[in-house]
CSV table of C-alpha atoms in Angstrom, one decimal:
chain,number,residue,atom,x,y,z
A,1,MET,CA,-4.8,48.4,0.7
A,2,ARG,CA,-8.3,48.8,2.2
A,3,ASP,CA,-9.0,52.1,4.0
A,4,LEU,CA,-8.9,52.2,7.7
A,5,PRO,CA,-11.4,54.1,9.8
A,6,PRO,CA,-11.0,57.9,9.5
A,7,SER,CA,-9.0,59.8,12.1
A,8,PRO,CA,-11.2,60.7,15.1
A,9,ALA,CA,-11.9,64.0,16.6
A,10,PRO,CA,-9.5,65.3,19.2
A,11,GLY,CA,-10.0,63.8,22.6
A,12,SER,CA,-10.8,60.3,21.5
A,13,VAL,CA,-8.8,57.1,21.0
A,14,PRO,CA,-8.2,56.6,17.3
A,15,LEU,CA,-9.8,53.3,16.3
A,16,LEU,CA,-7.4,51.2,14.2
A,17,VAL,CA,-10.0,48.4,13.9
A,18,ASP,CA,-13.8,49.0,14.4
A,19,PRO,CA,-15.5,46.6,16.8
A,20,GLY,CA,-16.4,43.4,15.0
A,21,GLU,CA,-14.0,43.9,12.1
A,22,GLU,CA,-11.4,41.5,10.9
A,23,PRO,CA,-8.0,42.0,12.5
A,24,LEU,CA,-5.3,44.0,10.8
A,25,ASP,CA,-3.1,42.1,8.5
A,26,LEU,CA,-0.1,44.1,9.7
A,27,LEU,CA,0.4,46.6,12.5
A,28,GLY,CA,3.6,48.6,12.6
A,29,ILE,CA,4.9,50.0,15.9
A,30,GLY,CA,6.8,53.2,15.4
A,31,VAL,CA,6.8,55.6,12.4
A,32,GLY,CA,10.3,56.4,11.6
A,33,PRO,CA,11.7,56.1,8.0
A,34,ALA,CA,11.6,52.2,8.3
A,35,ASN,CA,7.9,51.8,9.0
A,36,LEU,CA,7.1,54.9,6.9
A,37,ALA,CA,8.6,52.9,3.9
A,38,LEU,CA,6.5,49.9,5.0
A,39,ALA,CA,3.3,52.0,5.1
A,40,ALA,CA,4.1,53.6,1.7
A,41,LEU,CA,4.7,50.3,0.0
A,42,ALA,CA,1.6,48.8,1.6
A,43,ASP,CA,-0.5,51.6,0.3
A,44,GLY,CA,-0.1,50.2,-3.2
A,45,LEU,CA,-1.3,46.7,-2.3
A,46,SER,CA,-4.9,45.6,-2.4
A,47,GLY,CA,-6.3,43.2,0.1
A,48,LEU,CA,-4.0,44.0,3.0
A,49,ARG,CA,-5.1,46.0,6.0
A,50,VAL,CA,-2.0,47.7,7.3
A,51,ALA,CA,-1.6,50.5,10.0
A,52,CYS,CA,1.3,52.0,11.9
A,53,VAL,CA,1.1,53.8,15.2
A,54,GLU,CA,3.6,56.4,16.6
A,55,GLU,CA,3.7,58.0,20.0
A,56,ARG,CA,4.9,61.3,18.8
A,57,PRO,CA,2.3,63.8,17.5
A,58,ALA,CA,3.8,64.0,14.0
A,59,PHE,CA,6.7,62.6,11.9
A,60,ARG,CA,10.1,64.2,12.6
A,61,TRP,CA,13.5,63.0,11.6
A,62,HIS,CA,16.6,64.2,13.5
A,63,PRO,CA,15.3,67.8,13.7
A,64,GLY,CA,18.3,68.9,15.9
A,65,LEU,CA,20.7,68.0,13.1
A,66,LEU,CA,19.1,69.6,10.1
A,67,ILE,CA,22.1,71.9,9.8
A,68,GLU,CA,22.2,74.2,6.8
A,69,GLY,CA,24.1,72.5,4.0
A,70,ALA,CA,24.2,69.0,5.6
A,71,THR,CA,23.4,66.3,3.1
A,72,LEU,CA,22.3,62.7,3.2
A,73,GLN,CA,25.1,60.2,2.9
A,74,VAL,CA,23.1,58.1,0.5
A,75,PRO,CA,21.7,59.1,-3.0
A,76,PHE,CA,18.2,60.5,-3.4
A,77,LEU,CA,17.2,57.1,-4.9
A,78,ALA,CA,17.3,55.8,-1.3
A,79,ASP,CA,13.9,57.3,-0.6
A,80,LEU,CA,11.0,55.3,0.9
A,81,VAL,CA,10.0,53.3,-2.2
A,82,THR,CA,12.1,53.8,-5.3
A,83,LEU,CA,14.6,50.9,-5.0
A,84,VAL,CA,11.5,48.6,-4.9
A,85,ASP,CA,8.9,50.4,-6.8
A,86,PRO,CA,10.0,53.4,-8.9
A,87,THR,CA,6.4,54.0,-10.1
A,88,SER,CA,5.1,54.6,-6.6
A,89,ARG,CA,3.3,57.9,-6.0
A,90,TRP,CA,5.3,58.2,-2.7
A,91,SER,CA,8.7,58.6,-4.5
A,92,PHE,CA,11.0,61.5,-3.9
A,93,LEU,CA,10.7,62.5,-7.6
A,94,ASN,CA,6.9,62.5,-7.4
A,95,TRP,CA,7.2,64.8,-4.3
A,96,LEU,CA,9.3,67.1,-6.4
A,97,ARG,CA,6.8,67.0,-9.3
A,98,GLU,CA,3.9,67.8,-7.0
A,99,ARG,CA,5.7,70.8,-5.6
A,100,GLY,CA,6.7,72.0,-9.1
A,101,ARG,CA,10.4,71.5,-8.3
A,102,LEU,CA,11.5,68.9,-10.8
A,103,PHE,CA,13.2,71.3,-13.2
A,104,PRO,CA,15.2,73.1,-10.4
A,105,PHE,CA,16.2,69.7,-9.0
A,106,TYR,CA,17.2,68.6,-12.5
A,107,PHE,CA,19.4,71.6,-13.1
A,108,ALA,CA,20.9,71.4,-9.6
A,109,GLU,CA,22.4,68.1,-10.6
A,110,ARG,CA,22.2,66.8,-7.0
A,111,PHE,CA,22.7,63.1,-6.3
A,112,HIS,CA,23.0,63.6,-2.5
A,113,ILE,CA,20.2,65.9,-1.3
A,114,PRO,CA,20.1,68.2,1.7
A,115,ARG,CA,19.1,66.5,4.9
A,116,VAL,CA,16.4,69.1,5.5
A,117,GLU,CA,14.9,68.2,2.0
A,118,TYR,CA,14.7,64.5,2.9
A,119,GLU,CA,12.9,65.3,6.1
A,120,ALA,CA,10.4,67.5,4.3
A,121,TYR,CA,9.8,64.7,1.8
A,122,CYS,CA,9.1,62.2,4.6
A,123,ARG,CA,6.8,64.6,6.3
A,124,TRP,CA,4.9,65.0,3.1
A,125,VAL,CA,4.4,61.2,2.8
A,126,ALA,CA,3.5,60.9,6.5
A,127,GLY,CA,0.9,63.6,6.2
A,128,ARG,CA,-0.9,62.0,3.3
A,129,LEU,CA,-0.8,58.2,4.0
A,130,PRO,CA,-4.1,57.0,5.3
A,131,ASN,CA,-2.6,54.1,7.3
A,132,LEU,CA,-0.7,56.1,10.0
A,133,ARG,CA,-1.9,57.1,13.5
A,134,PHE,CA,0.1,59.5,15.6
A,135,GLY,CA,-0.2,60.2,19.3
A,136,LEU,CA,-0.5,56.5,20.1
A,137,ARG,CA,2.0,54.4,22.1
A,138,ALA,CA,2.3,50.6,21.8
A,139,GLU,CA,3.0,49.2,25.3
A,140,GLU,CA,2.9,45.4,25.0
A,141,VAL,CA,2.5,42.5,22.5
A,142,ARG,CA,0.7,39.4,23.6
A,143,ARG,CA,-0.5,36.2,21.9
A,144,GLU,CA,-4.3,35.6,21.6
A,145,PRO,CA,-5.9,32.2,22.2
A,146,ASP,CA,-6.6,32.0,18.4
A,147,GLY,CA,-3.0,32.5,17.6
A,148,LEU,CA,-3.2,36.1,16.5
A,149,LEU,CA,-1.2,38.9,18.1
A,150,ALA,CA,-2.7,41.7,20.2
A,151,VAL,CA,-1.0,45.0,20.9
A,152,ARG,CA,-1.9,47.2,23.8
A,153,ILE,CA,-2.3,50.8,22.5
A,154,ALA,CA,-2.6,53.9,24.7
A,155,PRO,CA,-2.8,57.6,23.8
A,156,THR,CA,0.3,59.6,24.7
A,157,ALA,CA,0.2,62.5,27.1
A,158,GLY,CA,-2.1,65.2,25.8
A,159,ALA,CA,-3.7,63.0,23.2
A,160,GLY,CA,-6.9,62.6,25.3
A,161,ALA,CA,-9.0,59.5,25.5
A,162,SER,CA,-12.7,58.8,25.4
A,163,GLY,CA,-12.4,55.1,26.3
A,164,ASP,CA,-14.7,54.1,23.5
A,165,GLY,CA,-12.2,52.1,21.5
A,166,ALA,CA,-12.5,48.4,20.9
A,167,GLY,CA,-11.4,46.7,24.1
A,168,ALA,CA,-10.5,50.1,25.7
A,169,SER,CA,-9.7,50.3,29.4
A,170,GLY,CA,-10.5,53.1,31.8
A,171,ASP,CA,-7.1,54.8,31.0
A,172,GLY,CA,-7.9,55.1,27.3
A,173,ALA,CA,-5.8,52.1,26.3
A,174,GLY,CA,-7.1,49.2,24.2
A,175,TRP,CA,-5.9,46.1,22.5
A,176,VAL,CA,-5.6,45.9,18.8
A,177,ARG,CA,-5.6,42.5,17.1
A,178,ALA,CA,-3.3,41.9,14.1
A,179,ARG,CA,-2.1,38.8,12.2
A,180,ASN,CA,1.4,40.3,12.0
A,181,VAL,CA,3.3,43.0,13.9
A,182,VAL,CA,6.5,45.0,12.9
A,183,LEU,CA,8.7,46.6,15.5
A,184,GLY,CA,10.1,49.8,14.1
A,185,ILE,CA,10.9,51.8,17.2
A,186,GLY,CA,14.2,53.1,15.9
A,187,THR,CA,17.2,54.4,17.9
A,188,ALA,CA,17.8,56.8,20.7
A,189,PRO,CA,20.7,59.3,21.4
A,190,HIS,CA,23.4,57.7,23.5
A,191,LEU,CA,25.4,59.5,26.2
A,192,PRO,CA,28.2,57.7,28.0
A,193,ALA,CA,27.7,57.5,31.8
A,194,ALA,CA,30.1,60.3,32.7
A,195,LEU,CA,28.5,62.7,30.2
A,196,ARG,CA,25.0,61.6,31.2
A,197,ARG,CA,25.6,62.6,34.8
A,198,ALA,CA,26.9,66.0,33.8
A,199,ALA,CA,24.0,66.5,31.4
A,200,GLU,CA,21.6,66.0,34.3
A,201,GLY,CA,23.2,68.8,36.3
A,202,ASP,CA,22.4,72.5,36.3
A,203,GLY,CA,25.8,73.8,35.2
A,204,ALA,CA,27.3,74.4,31.8
A,205,PRO,CA,25.5,72.7,29.0
A,206,VAL,CA,26.3,69.0,28.2
A,207,LEU,CA,24.1,67.9,25.4
A,208,HIS,CA,23.8,65.2,22.7
A,209,SER,CA,24.4,66.3,19.1
A,210,ALA,CA,20.7,65.3,18.4
A,211,GLU,CA,19.8,68.5,20.3
A,212,TYR,CA,22.4,70.8,18.6
A,213,LEU,CA,20.1,73.2,16.7
A,214,CYS,CA,17.9,73.7,19.7
A,215,HIS,CA,21.0,75.0,21.6
A,216,ARG,CA,23.1,76.5,18.9
A,217,GLU,CA,22.7,80.1,19.9
A,218,ARG,CA,23.7,79.3,23.5
A,219,LEU,CA,26.7,77.4,22.3
A,220,LEU,CA,27.8,80.3,20.1
A,221,GLY,CA,27.7,82.5,23.1
A,222,ALA,CA,30.0,80.1,25.1
A,223,PRO,CA,33.7,81.1,25.0
A,224,HIS,CA,34.9,77.5,24.6
A,225,VAL,CA,33.0,74.4,23.2
A,226,THR,CA,34.2,70.8,23.2
A,227,VAL,CA,32.8,68.4,20.6
A,228,ILE,CA,33.2,64.7,21.5
A,229,GLY,CA,32.9,62.0,18.8
A,230,SER,CA,34.5,61.6,15.4
A,231,GLY,CA,31.5,60.5,13.4
A,232,GLN,CA,29.6,62.5,10.8
A,233,SER,CA,27.5,64.4,13.4
A,234,GLY,CA,30.6,65.5,15.3
A,235,ALA,CA,32.2,66.8,12.2
A,236,GLU,CA,29.1,68.6,11.1
A,237,VAL,CA,28.6,70.3,14.5
A,238,LEU,CA,32.3,71.3,14.6
A,239,LEU,CA,32.1,72.7,11.1
A,240,ASP,CA,29.0,74.7,11.8
A,241,LEU,CA,30.4,76.2,15.0
A,242,LEU,CA,33.7,77.0,13.2
A,243,ARG,CA,31.9,78.8,10.4
A,244,ARG,CA,30.1,81.0,12.9
A,245,ARG,CA,33.0,82.0,15.1
A,246,PRO,CA,35.6,84.6,14.2
A,247,ALA,CA,39.2,83.7,13.3
A,248,GLY,CA,41.4,83.8,16.4
A,249,ARG,CA,38.4,83.4,18.8
A,250,GLU,CA,37.2,80.0,17.7
A,251,GLY,CA,37.6,78.3,21.2
A,252,LEU,CA,36.9,74.8,19.9
A,253,HIS,CA,38.2,71.3,20.8
A,254,TRP,CA,37.3,68.2,18.9
A,255,LEU,CA,38.1,64.9,20.8
A,256,THR,CA,37.5,61.3,20.0
A,257,ARG,CA,38.6,57.9,21.3
A,258,SER,CA,39.1,56.7,17.7
A,259,PRO,CA,42.7,56.6,16.5
A,260,ALA,CA,42.0,59.2,13.8
A,261,PHE,CA,39.4,61.5,12.3
A,262,ALA,CA,38.9,58.9,9.6
A,263,PRO,CA,37.1,59.2,6.3
A,264,MET,CA,34.1,56.9,5.7
A,265,GLU,CA,34.6,53.9,3.4
A,266,TYR,CA,32.9,55.1,0.3
A,267,SER,CA,34.5,53.2,-2.5
A,268,LYS,CA,32.0,51.7,-5.0
A,269,LEU,CA,32.9,48.1,-4.0
A,270,GLY,CA,33.0,49.1,-0.3
A,271,LEU,CA,29.5,50.3,-0.6
A,272,GLU,CA,28.4,46.8,-1.6
A,273,HIS,CA,28.4,46.0,2.2
A,274,PHE,CA,25.0,47.8,2.0
A,275,THR,CA,23.4,45.5,-0.4
A,276,PRO,CA,21.0,42.6,0.2
A,277,ASP,CA,23.7,40.3,-1.0
A,278,TYR,CA,26.0,41.2,1.8
A,279,THR,CA,23.2,41.2,4.3
A,280,ARG,CA,22.3,37.7,3.3
A,281,TYR,CA,25.9,36.6,3.6
A,282,PHE,CA,26.3,38.2,7.1
A,283,HIS,CA,23.1,36.6,8.3
A,284,GLY,CA,24.5,33.2,7.5
A,285,LEU,CA,27.7,33.6,9.6
A,286,PRO,CA,28.0,32.3,13.2
A,287,GLU,CA,26.9,34.6,15.9
A,288,ALA,CA,30.4,35.2,17.3
A,289,THR,CA,31.7,36.1,13.8
A,290,ARG,CA,28.9,38.5,13.2
A,291,ASP,CA,29.5,40.3,16.5
A,292,ALA,CA,33.2,40.6,15.7
A,293,LEU,CA,32.5,41.9,12.2
A,294,VAL,CA,30.1,44.7,13.4
A,295,ALA,CA,32.8,46.0,15.8
A,296,ARG,CA,35.5,46.0,13.1
A,297,GLN,CA,33.4,47.6,10.4
A,298,TRP,CA,33.1,51.0,12.1
A,299,GLN,CA,34.6,52.9,9.2
A,300,LEU,CA,31.6,51.8,7.1
A,301,HIS,CA,29.2,53.8,9.1
A,302,LYS,CA,30.8,55.7,12.0
A,303,ALA,CA,33.4,57.8,10.1
A,304,VAL,CA,33.1,61.1,8.2
A,305,ASP,CA,32.3,61.6,4.6
A,306,HIS,CA,35.2,63.0,2.5
A,307,ASP,CA,33.3,66.2,1.5
A,308,THR,CA,32.7,67.1,5.2
A,309,LEU,CA,36.4,66.5,6.1
A,310,ALA,CA,37.5,68.6,3.1
A,311,ALA,CA,35.1,71.4,4.0
A,312,LEU,CA,36.4,71.4,7.6
A,313,HIS,CA,40.0,71.6,6.5
A,314,GLU,CA,39.2,74.4,4.0
A,315,GLU,CA,37.4,76.4,6.8
A,316,LEU,CA,40.4,75.9,9.1
A,317,TYR,CA,42.7,77.1,6.2
A,318,HIS,CA,40.7,80.3,5.7
A,319,HIS,CA,40.7,81.0,9.4
A,320,ASP,CA,44.5,80.6,9.3
A,321,LEU,CA,44.8,83.0,6.4
A,322,ALA,CA,42.9,85.7,8.4
A,323,LEU,CA,45.4,85.5,11.3
A,324,PRO,CA,48.9,87.1,11.7
A,325,ASP,CA,51.9,85.0,10.8
A,326,GLU,CA,52.7,82.1,13.1
A,327,GLU,CA,49.3,82.3,14.8
A,328,TRP,CA,47.0,79.4,14.4
A,329,PRO,CA,43.3,79.1,14.7
A,330,ARG,CA,42.2,78.3,18.3
A,331,VAL,CA,40.8,74.9,17.3
A,332,VAL,CA,42.3,71.7,18.7
A,333,LEU,CA,41.6,68.4,17.0
A,334,THR,CA,42.8,65.4,19.1
A,335,PRO,CA,42.1,61.7,18.3
A,336,GLY,CA,42.9,58.8,20.6
A,337,VAL,CA,41.6,60.6,23.7
A,338,GLU,CA,39.0,59.1,26.1
A,339,VAL,CA,36.8,61.3,28.3
A,340,ARG,CA,36.8,59.5,31.7
A,341,ALA,CA,35.1,62.0,33.9
A,342,VAL,CA,33.3,65.3,33.8
A,343,GLU,CA,33.2,67.7,36.8
A,344,SER,CA,31.2,70.9,37.2
A,345,LEU,CA,33.4,73.7,38.6
A,346,ALA,CA,32.4,76.5,40.9
A,347,SER,CA,33.1,78.9,38.1
A,348,GLY,CA,30.3,77.4,36.1
A,349,ARG,CA,32.6,75.7,33.7
A,350,LEU,CA,33.4,72.0,33.1
A,351,ARG,CA,36.5,70.0,33.6
A,352,LEU,CA,37.0,67.0,31.5
A,353,ASP,CA,39.4,64.3,32.7
A,354,LEU,CA,41.1,62.8,29.7
A,355,HIS,CA,43.3,59.8,28.9
A,356,HIS,CA,45.4,59.4,25.8
A,357,ALA,CA,45.6,55.7,25.1
A,358,GLU,CA,48.8,55.6,22.9
A,359,GLN,CA,50.8,57.8,25.3
A,360,GLY,CA,49.3,56.4,28.4
A,361,ALA,CA,49.0,60.1,29.5
A,362,ASP,CA,46.3,61.7,31.7
A,363,SER,CA,45.3,65.4,31.3
A,364,SER,CA,42.4,67.7,31.8
A,365,LEU,CA,40.5,70.3,29.8
A,366,VAL,CA,38.3,73.1,31.0
A,367,THR,CA,35.5,74.1,28.7
A,368,ASP,CA,32.2,76.0,28.8
A,369,ALA,CA,30.0,73.5,26.9
A,370,VAL,CA,30.1,70.0,25.6
A,371,VAL,CA,28.4,68.6,22.5
A,372,ALA,CA,28.5,64.8,22.6
A,373,ALA,CA,28.3,63.3,19.1
A,374,THR,CA,28.4,59.8,20.7
A,375,GLY,CA,26.0,58.0,18.5
A,376,TYR,CA,22.7,56.2,18.9
A,377,ARG,CA,21.6,52.9,20.3
A,378,GLU,CA,18.7,50.7,19.2
A,379,ARG,CA,15.8,51.2,21.5
A,380,SER,CA,15.1,48.1,23.5
A,381,VAL,CA,12.1,46.0,22.4
A,382,GLU,CA,12.1,44.0,25.6
A,383,ALA,CA,9.2,45.8,27.2
A,384,LEU,CA,7.1,45.2,24.1
A,385,LEU,CA,8.1,41.5,24.0
A,386,ALA,CA,7.5,40.9,27.7
A,387,GLY,CA,4.0,39.6,27.1
A,388,LEU,CA,5.3,36.8,24.9
A,389,GLY,CA,7.5,35.5,27.7
A,390,LYS,CA,9.7,32.6,26.8
A,391,ALA,CA,8.2,32.2,23.3
A,392,VAL,CA,10.8,34.6,21.9
A,393,ARG,CA,13.9,32.6,20.9
A,394,ARG,CA,17.2,34.1,22.1
A,395,ASP,CA,20.8,33.8,21.0
A,396,ALA,CA,23.8,33.2,23.3
A,397,ALA,CA,23.8,36.9,24.2
A,398,GLY,CA,20.1,36.9,25.1
A,399,ARG,CA,19.0,38.9,22.0
A,400,PRO,CA,16.0,37.9,19.9
A,401,VAL,CA,16.8,35.5,17.1
A,402,ILE,CA,15.8,37.2,13.8
A,403,GLY,CA,15.4,35.3,10.6
A,404,ALA,CA,16.6,36.4,7.2
A,405,ASP,CA,13.2,37.7,6.4
A,406,TYR,CA,13.2,39.9,9.5
A,407,ARG,CA,10.9,37.6,11.4
A,408,ILE,CA,11.5,37.3,15.1
A,409,GLU,CA,11.6,33.6,15.8
A,410,LEU,CA,8.9,32.4,18.2
A,411,SER,CA,8.7,28.9,19.7
A,412,ASP,CA,4.9,28.8,20.2
A,413,GLY,CA,4.1,27.7,16.7
A,414,ALA,CA,1.2,30.1,16.3
A,415,PRO,CA,0.6,31.6,12.9
A,416,GLY,CA,0.9,35.3,13.8
A,417,GLY,CA,4.3,36.8,12.7
A,418,LEU,CA,6.4,39.3,14.6
A,419,PHE,CA,9.0,41.2,12.5
A,420,SER,CA,11.9,43.6,13.2
A,421,ALA,CA,12.5,46.8,11.3
A,422,GLY,CA,15.7,48.2,12.7
A,423,ALA,CA,16.6,46.1,15.8
A,424,GLU,CA,18.5,43.4,13.9
A,425,ARG,CA,22.1,44.7,13.6
A,426,HIS,CA,23.3,41.6,15.5
A,427,THR,CA,21.8,39.4,12.8
A,428,HIS,CA,21.8,41.5,9.7
A,429,GLY,CA,24.8,43.7,10.1
A,430,VAL,CA,25.9,47.3,9.6
A,431,GLY,CA,23.3,47.9,6.9
A,432,THR,CA,20.4,47.6,9.3
A,433,PRO,CA,19.8,51.4,9.7
A,434,ASP,CA,20.8,52.3,6.1
A,435,LEU,CA,18.2,54.3,4.2
A,436,GLY,CA,19.1,52.5,1.0
A,437,LEU,CA,18.0,49.1,2.3
A,438,MET,CA,14.7,50.2,4.0
A,439,ALA,CA,12.5,49.7,1.0
A,440,HIS,CA,13.9,46.3,0.3
A,441,ARG,CA,13.4,45.2,3.9
A,442,ALA,CA,9.8,46.5,3.8
A,443,ALA,CA,9.1,44.7,0.6
A,444,ARG,CA,10.5,41.4,2.1
A,445,VAL,CA,8.2,41.8,5.1
A,446,LEU,CA,5.1,42.6,3.0
A,447,ASN,CA,5.8,39.6,0.7
A,448,ALA,CA,6.1,37.4,3.8
A,449,VAL,CA,2.8,38.8,5.2
A,450,ALA,CA,1.0,38.4,1.9
A,451,GLY,CA,2.3,34.9,1.5
A,452,ARG,CA,3.4,35.6,-2.1
A,453,GLU,CA,5.6,37.9,-4.0
A,454,ARG,CA,3.7,41.2,-4.2
A,455,TYR,CA,6.9,43.1,-4.9
A,456,PRO,CA,9.4,41.3,-7.1
A,457,LEU,CA,12.9,41.7,-5.8
A,458,PRO,CA,16.3,41.3,-7.6
A,459,THR,CA,18.2,38.0,-7.2
A,460,ARG,CA,21.6,39.7,-7.3
A,461,THR,CA,22.6,43.2,-6.1
A,462,ALA,CA,26.4,43.2,-5.9
A,463,PHE,CA,29.4,42.5,-8.1
A,464,THR,CA,31.2,41.1,-5.0
A,465,SER,CA,30.7,37.5,-4.2
A,466,PHE,CA,30.9,37.2,-0.4
A,467,GLY,CA,32.0,34.0,1.1
A,468,ALA,CA,34.0,31.0,-0.1
A,469,VAL,CA,35.0,30.9,-3.7
A,470,GLU,CA,32.8,28.7,-5.8
A,471,GLY,CA,34.5,25.6,-7.1
A,472,ALA,CA,37.4,26.0,-4.7
A,473,THR,CA,38.5,22.8,-2.8
A,474,GLY,CA,36.4,22.4,0.3
A,475,ALA,CA,34.0,25.2,-0.6
A,476,ALA,CA,30.3,24.5,0.0
A,477,PRO,CA,28.0,24.8,-3.0
A,478,PRO,CA,26.0,28.0,-3.4
A,479,ALA,CA,22.9,28.2,-1.3
A,480,ALA,CA,19.6,28.4,-3.1
A,481,GLY,CA,17.9,31.3,-1.5
A,482,PRO,CA,14.2,32.3,-1.6
A,483,VAL,CA,12.9,35.2,-3.6
A,484,GLY,CA,14.7,38.4,-2.7
A,485,GLY,CA,18.0,36.7,-1.7
A,486,SER,CA,21.2,36.8,-3.7
A,487,LEU,CA,23.0,34.2,-5.7
A,488,PRO,CA,26.6,35.1,-4.8
A,489,GLY,CA,25.8,35.3,-1.1
A,490,PRO,CA,26.8,33.1,1.8
A,491,ARG,CA,28.0,29.6,1.3
A,492,ARG,CA,27.4,28.0,4.7
A,493,GLY,CA,23.9,27.2,6.0
A,494,THR,CA,22.5,30.5,4.9
A,495,VAL,CA,19.1,31.7,4.4
A,496,SER,CA,18.0,34.8,2.4
A,497,GLY,CA,17.8,38.3,3.8
A,498,PRO,CA,18.1,42.0,3.2
A,499,THR,CA,18.0,44.9,5.7
A,500,GLY,CA,18.7,48.3,6.7
A,501,PRO,CA,24.2,54.3,7.4
A,502,ASP,CA,22.4,57.2,7.1
A,503,VAL,CA,21.5,58.0,10.7
A,504,PRO,CA,23.4,60.9,12.1
A,505,GLY,CA,25.8,60.0,14.7
């Protein structure tokens, strides 16, 4: 990959393309793990000019959930590059080597690394890649008369601007031309409406689990804390609070709408839902079938890993041992309960109005703080796509149609390509945010941009053959997929495709 112009001095607009230069081959919008993987793999390719912009001042990955002892839910091989290019200098193992930590890691015999270690590794990569620019916000994508794409870029608050960039306007913004653009703007913490209104008030704290570490000391000082949501983040927050509160004075409730505090599907064959083979199969299904599957597959990505559930039960057991006979820890775990309203009381506490679905019973709970582990939602790409108008093809639900190679389908026939890196759950399934599929997705995009196979990809990745049984009466013949697809994948009108649960929440 050819070098980009060096980073400018503070107070100026970073130039991604010098005036008069050729357009970028690929511009990534957002620098989360998805586009960080893209940038790392692009760094090993000659002849491609690739850059990524990010509105934040530096790379961070869920800083509010880097709880001591919390680990990734995927093996360390699911780093930014290894599952595509194990020889890359941007691998997790090379990071360990450069830090002199290979032998300690070897003797630790860790397959699932601490979450804080993964974030430190990503920050190391982000701090050394030459093709990243922070403090820049992408505002709009438009089509140029020559068929290329242009992205309006502006410095974020505090970044400063000199207005000397190519095509810069008076507010420091400018248009950057690129042959291809990848949207990797990630997800945002989600609060249900009732909790969102309470969070905006001045009373007792109501916060998303993404902010947990920023408020942990305040929560530890609260007599009673309610955790809402039965995913991995909710379990980790409850476990951390429980470990830090004395037996008999825990003052904790854990509530969820789900029918149980369920373990994540982590069997070896179950994990094959996070392979390129299954992604390809999923992409070939009808839209209504895909939507129904995503809703049913919650235990693949919204439940709790077995080790965390075991640690939580063990902690409860030790609290119980420390108490007098017939006295239980003051921790209440209740599934099947929906929080319908939150009211701030004159006492400074909160009242939660609850509904138990199976019993049809209503009740209330008074608490001093709420941590909502209510998950994340894909950030909308609609503002970025507004400049393309009706050229963006839509499905029946109004969502962009995304091809198996992650290309957002456009009807204008122009050569410039627009790709998705994380906003394609409706077309590519529950594996969309999975760290183990990011390198594969990035390689598929880079191969498409290069017009040839710069990164060879496996033709089969799972023992399971998804779809109709080959040779069965009425079964369609196997689909012949392009490079990077899978042989035992879908059987009906499919095209190839890989994609991207290790996002907390």
